[in-house]
Short mmCIF file of C-alpha atoms in Angstrom, two decimals:
data_model
loop_
_atom_site.label_atom_id
_atom_site.label_comp_id
_atom_site.label_asym_id
_atom_site.label_seq_id
_atom_site.Cartn_x
_atom_site.Cartn_y
_atom_site.Cartn_z
CA UNK A 1 104.14 100.41 70.56
CA UNK A 2 104.85 100.49 74.57
CA UNK A 3 101.35 99.34 76.16
CA UNK A 4 100.62 99.97 80.26
CA UNK A 5 99.93 97.53 82.13
CA UNK A 6 96.36 97.80 83.26
CA UNK A 7 96.93 96.21 86.69
CA UNK A 8 99.62 99.07 87.25
CA UNK A 9 97.50 101.79 86.58
CA UNK A 10 94.42 100.68 88.69
CA UNK A 11 97.21 100.41 91.62
CA UNK A 12 97.63 103.96 91.22
CA UNK A 13 94.57 105.23 90.16
CA UNK A 14 92.30 103.84 93.01
CA UNK A 15 94.47 105.27 95.68
CA UNK A 16 95.10 108.68 93.93
CA UNK A 17 91.01 109.06 92.98
CA UNK A 18 90.53 108.33 96.78
CA UNK A 19 93.13 111.01 97.84
CA UNK A 20 91.46 113.52 95.74
CA UNK A 21 88.25 112.91 95.56
CA UNK A 22 87.50 111.12 98.96
CA UNK A 23 87.67 113.75 101.34
CA UNK A 24 84.81 115.89 99.19
CA UNK A 25 82.62 112.90 99.76
CA UNK A 26 82.46 112.26 103.56
CA UNK A 27 80.25 114.18 105.45
CA UNK A 28 80.72 117.02 107.84
CA UNK A 29 78.82 115.50 110.69
CA UNK A 30 79.35 111.79 111.26
CA UNK A 31 77.83 109.68 114.02
CA UNK A 32 80.02 107.31 116.61
CA UNK A 33 79.21 104.12 117.75
CA UNK A 34 81.31 101.26 119.70
CA UNK A 35 84.52 100.07 118.50
CA UNK A 36 85.36 97.57 115.91
CA UNK A 37 81.58 96.76 114.60
CA UNK A 38 80.72 95.09 111.83
CA UNK A 39 78.54 97.85 110.87
CA UNK A 40 78.37 99.86 107.62
CA UNK A 41 80.16 99.04 104.61
CA UNK A 42 83.64 97.97 106.50
CA UNK A 43 82.82 98.53 109.80
CA UNK A 44 84.06 100.90 112.44
CA UNK A 45 87.18 102.02 113.61
CA UNK A 46 89.12 102.07 117.08
CA UNK A 47 86.97 104.93 118.18
CA UNK A 48 83.40 104.00 116.71
CA UNK A 49 83.66 105.83 113.33
CA UNK A 50 82.36 104.91 110.09
CA UNK A 51 85.84 103.08 108.58
CA UNK A 52 84.91 103.87 105.12
CA UNK A 53 84.55 107.57 105.63
CA UNK A 54 88.17 107.43 107.61
CA UNK A 55 89.50 105.87 104.24
CA UNK A 56 87.80 108.39 101.70
CA UNK A 57 89.12 111.08 104.14
CA UNK A 58 92.52 109.49 105.28
CA UNK A 59 94.34 109.52 101.48
CA UNK A 60 95.16 113.14 101.16
CA UNK A 61 97.75 113.67 104.12
CA UNK A 62 100.10 110.59 102.92
CA UNK A 63 99.35 110.52 98.85
CA UNK A 64 99.80 114.59 98.29
CA UNK A 65 102.01 115.17 101.18
CA UNK A 66 104.35 112.70 99.32
CA UNK A 67 103.96 113.97 96.35
CA UNK A 68 104.71 117.45 97.56
CA UNK A 69 107.52 116.69 98.93
CA UNK A 70 108.86 114.75 96.28
CA UNK A 71 108.12 117.49 94.16
CA UNK A 72 109.90 119.98 96.16
CA UNK A 73 113.33 117.73 96.35
CA UNK A 74 113.36 117.93 92.63
CA UNK A 75 113.41 121.16 92.54
CA UNK A 76 115.91 121.97 94.64
CA UNK A 77 118.22 118.76 93.88
CA UNK A 78 118.11 118.85 90.52
CA UNK A 79 119.71 122.54 90.26
CA UNK A 80 121.79 121.75 93.05
CA UNK A 81 123.69 118.89 91.61
CA UNK A 82 123.83 120.28 88.43
CA UNK A 83 125.50 123.52 89.56
CA UNK A 84 127.82 121.00 91.39
CA UNK A 85 128.75 119.23 88.30
CA UNK A 86 129.25 122.24 86.05
CA UNK A 87 131.13 124.58 88.70
CA UNK A 88 134.51 125.38 87.31
CA UNK A 89 136.31 125.19 90.50
CA UNK A 90 136.27 122.35 92.55
CA UNK A 91 135.71 124.01 95.67
CA UNK A 92 132.17 125.00 94.79
CA UNK A 93 131.48 121.34 94.27
CA UNK A 94 132.97 120.51 97.67
CA UNK A 95 131.27 123.14 99.18
CA UNK A 96 128.13 122.16 97.79
CA UNK A 97 128.28 118.19 98.09
CA UNK A 98 130.23 117.50 101.18
CA UNK A 99 127.09 118.76 103.53
CA UNK A 100 124.87 116.51 102.05
CA UNK A 101 127.06 113.26 102.71
CA UNK A 102 126.40 114.34 106.53
CA UNK A 103 122.64 114.20 105.73
CA UNK A 104 123.15 110.58 103.96
CA UNK A 105 124.95 109.18 106.72
CA UNK A 106 122.02 109.97 109.26
CA UNK A 107 119.13 107.14 109.36
CA UNK A 108 116.12 109.02 107.38
CA UNK A 109 113.99 108.10 110.83
CA UNK A 110 116.12 109.49 113.11
CA UNK A 111 116.38 112.51 111.19
CA UNK A 112 112.66 112.62 110.57
CA UNK A 113 112.14 112.38 114.13
CA UNK A 114 114.47 114.91 115.09
CA UNK A 115 113.48 117.24 112.72
CA UNK A 116 109.45 117.45 113.69
CA UNK A 117 110.42 117.33 117.11
CA UNK A 118 112.12 120.81 116.62
CA UNK A 119 109.65 121.92 114.13
CA UNK A 120 106.38 121.07 115.77
CA UNK A 121 103.56 119.63 113.87
CA UNK A 122 101.82 120.74 110.79
CA UNK A 123 101.66 119.44 107.14
CA UNK A 124 103.71 122.22 106.08
CA UNK A 125 106.64 121.40 107.93
CA UNK A 126 106.06 117.71 106.93
CA UNK A 127 106.54 118.10 103.15
CA UNK A 128 109.72 120.38 104.38
CA UNK A 129 111.35 117.15 106.52
CA UNK A 130 110.92 114.83 103.63
CA UNK A 131 111.76 116.56 100.90
CA UNK A 132 114.96 117.50 103.13
CA UNK A 133 115.46 114.07 103.48
CA UNK A 134 114.74 112.99 99.22
CA UNK A 135 117.09 115.74 98.46
CA UNK A 136 120.59 114.49 99.28
CA UNK A 137 119.72 111.55 96.98
CA UNK A 138 118.24 113.67 94.21
CA UNK A 139 121.30 116.08 93.83
CA UNK A 140 123.69 113.17 93.96
CA UNK A 141 121.90 111.62 91.06
CA UNK A 142 121.49 114.89 89.10
CA UNK A 143 124.79 115.63 89.62
CA UNK A 144 126.12 111.95 88.53
CA UNK A 145 123.82 112.37 85.23
CA UNK A 146 125.20 116.06 84.65
CA UNK A 147 129.06 115.04 84.75
CA UNK A 148 128.55 112.40 82.73
CA UNK A 149 126.58 114.32 80.09
CA UNK A 150 128.83 117.47 80.41
CA UNK A 151 131.92 115.28 78.99
CA UNK A 152 130.05 114.45 75.64
CA UNK A 153 131.54 115.71 72.72
CA UNK A 154 128.44 117.00 71.31
CA UNK A 155 128.06 119.18 74.08
CA UNK A 156 131.74 120.46 73.64
CA UNK A 157 131.11 120.91 70.15
CA UNK A 158 128.26 123.14 70.96
CA UNK A 159 130.04 125.43 73.76
CA UNK A 160 132.85 125.69 71.12
CA UNK A 161 130.37 127.09 68.48
CA UNK A 162 129.41 129.62 71.08
CA UNK A 163 125.78 128.31 71.89
CA UNK A 164 124.17 130.05 75.04
CA UNK A 165 124.54 128.82 78.54
CA UNK A 166 120.75 127.77 78.00
CA UNK A 167 120.90 125.92 75.00
CA UNK A 168 123.77 123.77 76.69
CA UNK A 169 122.83 123.77 80.44
CA UNK A 170 119.38 123.58 80.50
CA UNK A 171 118.02 122.36 76.98
CA UNK A 172 120.57 119.66 75.98
CA UNK A 173 121.57 119.14 79.34
CA UNK A 174 117.73 119.17 80.79
CA UNK A 175 116.51 117.21 77.62
CA UNK A 176 119.68 114.11 78.14
CA UNK A 177 118.89 114.17 82.18
CA UNK A 178 115.35 113.49 81.95
CA UNK A 179 115.62 109.58 81.61
CA UNK A 180 118.01 109.11 84.58
CA UNK A 181 115.63 111.28 86.80
CA UNK A 182 112.31 109.73 85.41
CA UNK A 183 114.43 106.36 86.35
CA UNK A 184 114.74 107.88 89.84
CA UNK A 185 111.50 109.43 90.37
CA UNK A 186 109.31 106.70 90.86
CA UNK A 187 112.05 105.30 93.92
CA UNK A 188 112.57 108.48 95.28
CA UNK A 189 108.19 108.95 95.63
CA UNK A 190 108.34 105.64 96.74
CA UNK A 191 110.63 106.45 99.35
CA UNK A 192 108.52 109.76 100.22
CA UNK A 193 105.10 107.79 100.67
CA UNK A 194 107.47 105.49 102.92
CA UNK A 195 108.51 108.68 105.17
CA UNK A 196 105.08 110.28 105.34
CA UNK A 197 103.20 106.89 106.29
CA UNK A 198 106.07 106.14 109.02
CA UNK A 199 105.56 109.76 110.19
CA UNK A 200 101.97 109.29 110.44
CA UNK A 201 101.99 106.23 112.04
CA UNK A 202 104.67 107.18 114.74
CA UNK A 203 102.34 110.25 115.45
CA UNK A 204 104.76 112.61 113.98
CA UNK A 205 103.43 115.82 112.03
CA UNK A 206 99.68 114.41 112.12
CA UNK A 207 97.26 114.05 115.31
CA UNK A 208 96.80 110.09 116.85
CA UNK A 209 93.24 110.23 115.78
CA UNK A 210 93.87 111.86 112.45
CA UNK A 211 91.84 110.44 109.42
CA UNK A 212 94.99 109.23 107.83
CA UNK A 213 95.67 105.67 106.40
CA UNK A 214 99.12 105.09 107.97
CA UNK A 215 97.49 106.30 111.48
CA UNK A 216 94.06 103.89 110.57
CA UNK A 217 96.88 100.86 110.27
CA UNK A 218 98.90 101.98 113.75
CA UNK A 219 95.45 103.03 116.06
CA UNK A 220 93.17 100.21 114.46
CA UNK A 221 95.89 96.98 115.02
CA UNK A 222 94.55 95.95 118.14
CA UNK A 223 91.30 95.13 116.88
CA UNK A 224 92.41 93.22 113.22
CA UNK A 225 90.83 90.21 114.30
CA UNK A 226 87.32 91.91 115.34
CA UNK A 227 87.27 94.37 112.28
CA UNK A 228 90.20 93.81 109.96
CA UNK A 229 88.95 96.19 107.44
CA UNK A 230 90.20 99.06 109.31
CA UNK A 231 93.73 97.74 108.85
CA UNK A 232 93.63 95.88 105.61
CA UNK A 233 92.16 98.30 103.44
CA UNK A 234 94.32 101.37 104.24
CA UNK A 235 97.27 99.53 104.06
CA UNK A 236 96.97 98.00 100.48
CA UNK A 237 95.81 101.20 99.65
CA UNK A 238 99.14 102.24 100.45
CA UNK A 239 100.90 99.40 99.03
CA UNK A 240 99.30 99.53 95.82
CA UNK A 241 100.23 103.02 95.16
CA UNK A 242 104.07 102.29 95.97
CA UNK A 243 104.25 99.06 93.96
CA UNK A 244 101.80 100.65 90.95
CA UNK A 245 104.19 103.56 90.90
CA UNK A 246 107.24 101.93 90.23
CA UNK A 247 105.69 99.35 87.55
CA UNK A 248 104.31 102.62 85.33
CA UNK A 249 107.85 103.83 85.95
CA UNK A 250 109.70 100.81 84.86
CA UNK A 251 107.06 100.36 81.86
CA UNK A 252 107.74 103.80 80.80
CA UNK A 253 111.34 103.65 80.43
CA UNK A 254 111.55 100.36 79.48
CA UNK A 255 113.23 100.46 75.70
CA UNK A 256 111.05 99.01 73.18
CA UNK A 257 113.01 95.93 71.48
CA UNK A 258 114.19 96.37 68.04
#
């Protein structure tokens, strides 16, 4: 029986729990003192706010945005790739996939900054931009998986027997594609976390003084040697979530030895 690594579970559970529950534990009114003091559990940040409360409140904008963007990228990218792979006319495949090559040719951070500048600030905008950047890779992986599955004798036999489109293209192909898509999901979610954190670090999509883990790393780095927890704790949480997710996906997809 495949065992899940407790360390990986802990690395994922703590940031997710803080992102989901943390904002509810933050008081509505927070007193401000001098910057980078050792007061409280984790001291104060660059504007004198309690760092612990900022950690509790700062995960939602990073974690939930990354999760939403990844889910949106798969919701659009998988049908897009499967449609391109199963189209009987080659022109359909070309029309669907060639524009994605143009998106992939642009560096993701550059595309993020340009799109965010044009679209303006906002959480929904950031979700859409990160999903758009992740979408071409998801579509290409879905297309490659669908092409491999589409040539299997079992699928050809199902079509010759008159099985419905739902049974062949959705049920059988979807079940066969689950493993390669799941293998990609961990990497894709980590990439989304990186993009969201980079956007926050650059001040794209969130205010410069927002309660956000990536913003905390950027804004508090000037006081790193005075009050390091304001930088170390949010940075460790982001890294732990990224590494833990990949460990969990790797463990879940690893085949059992015979």
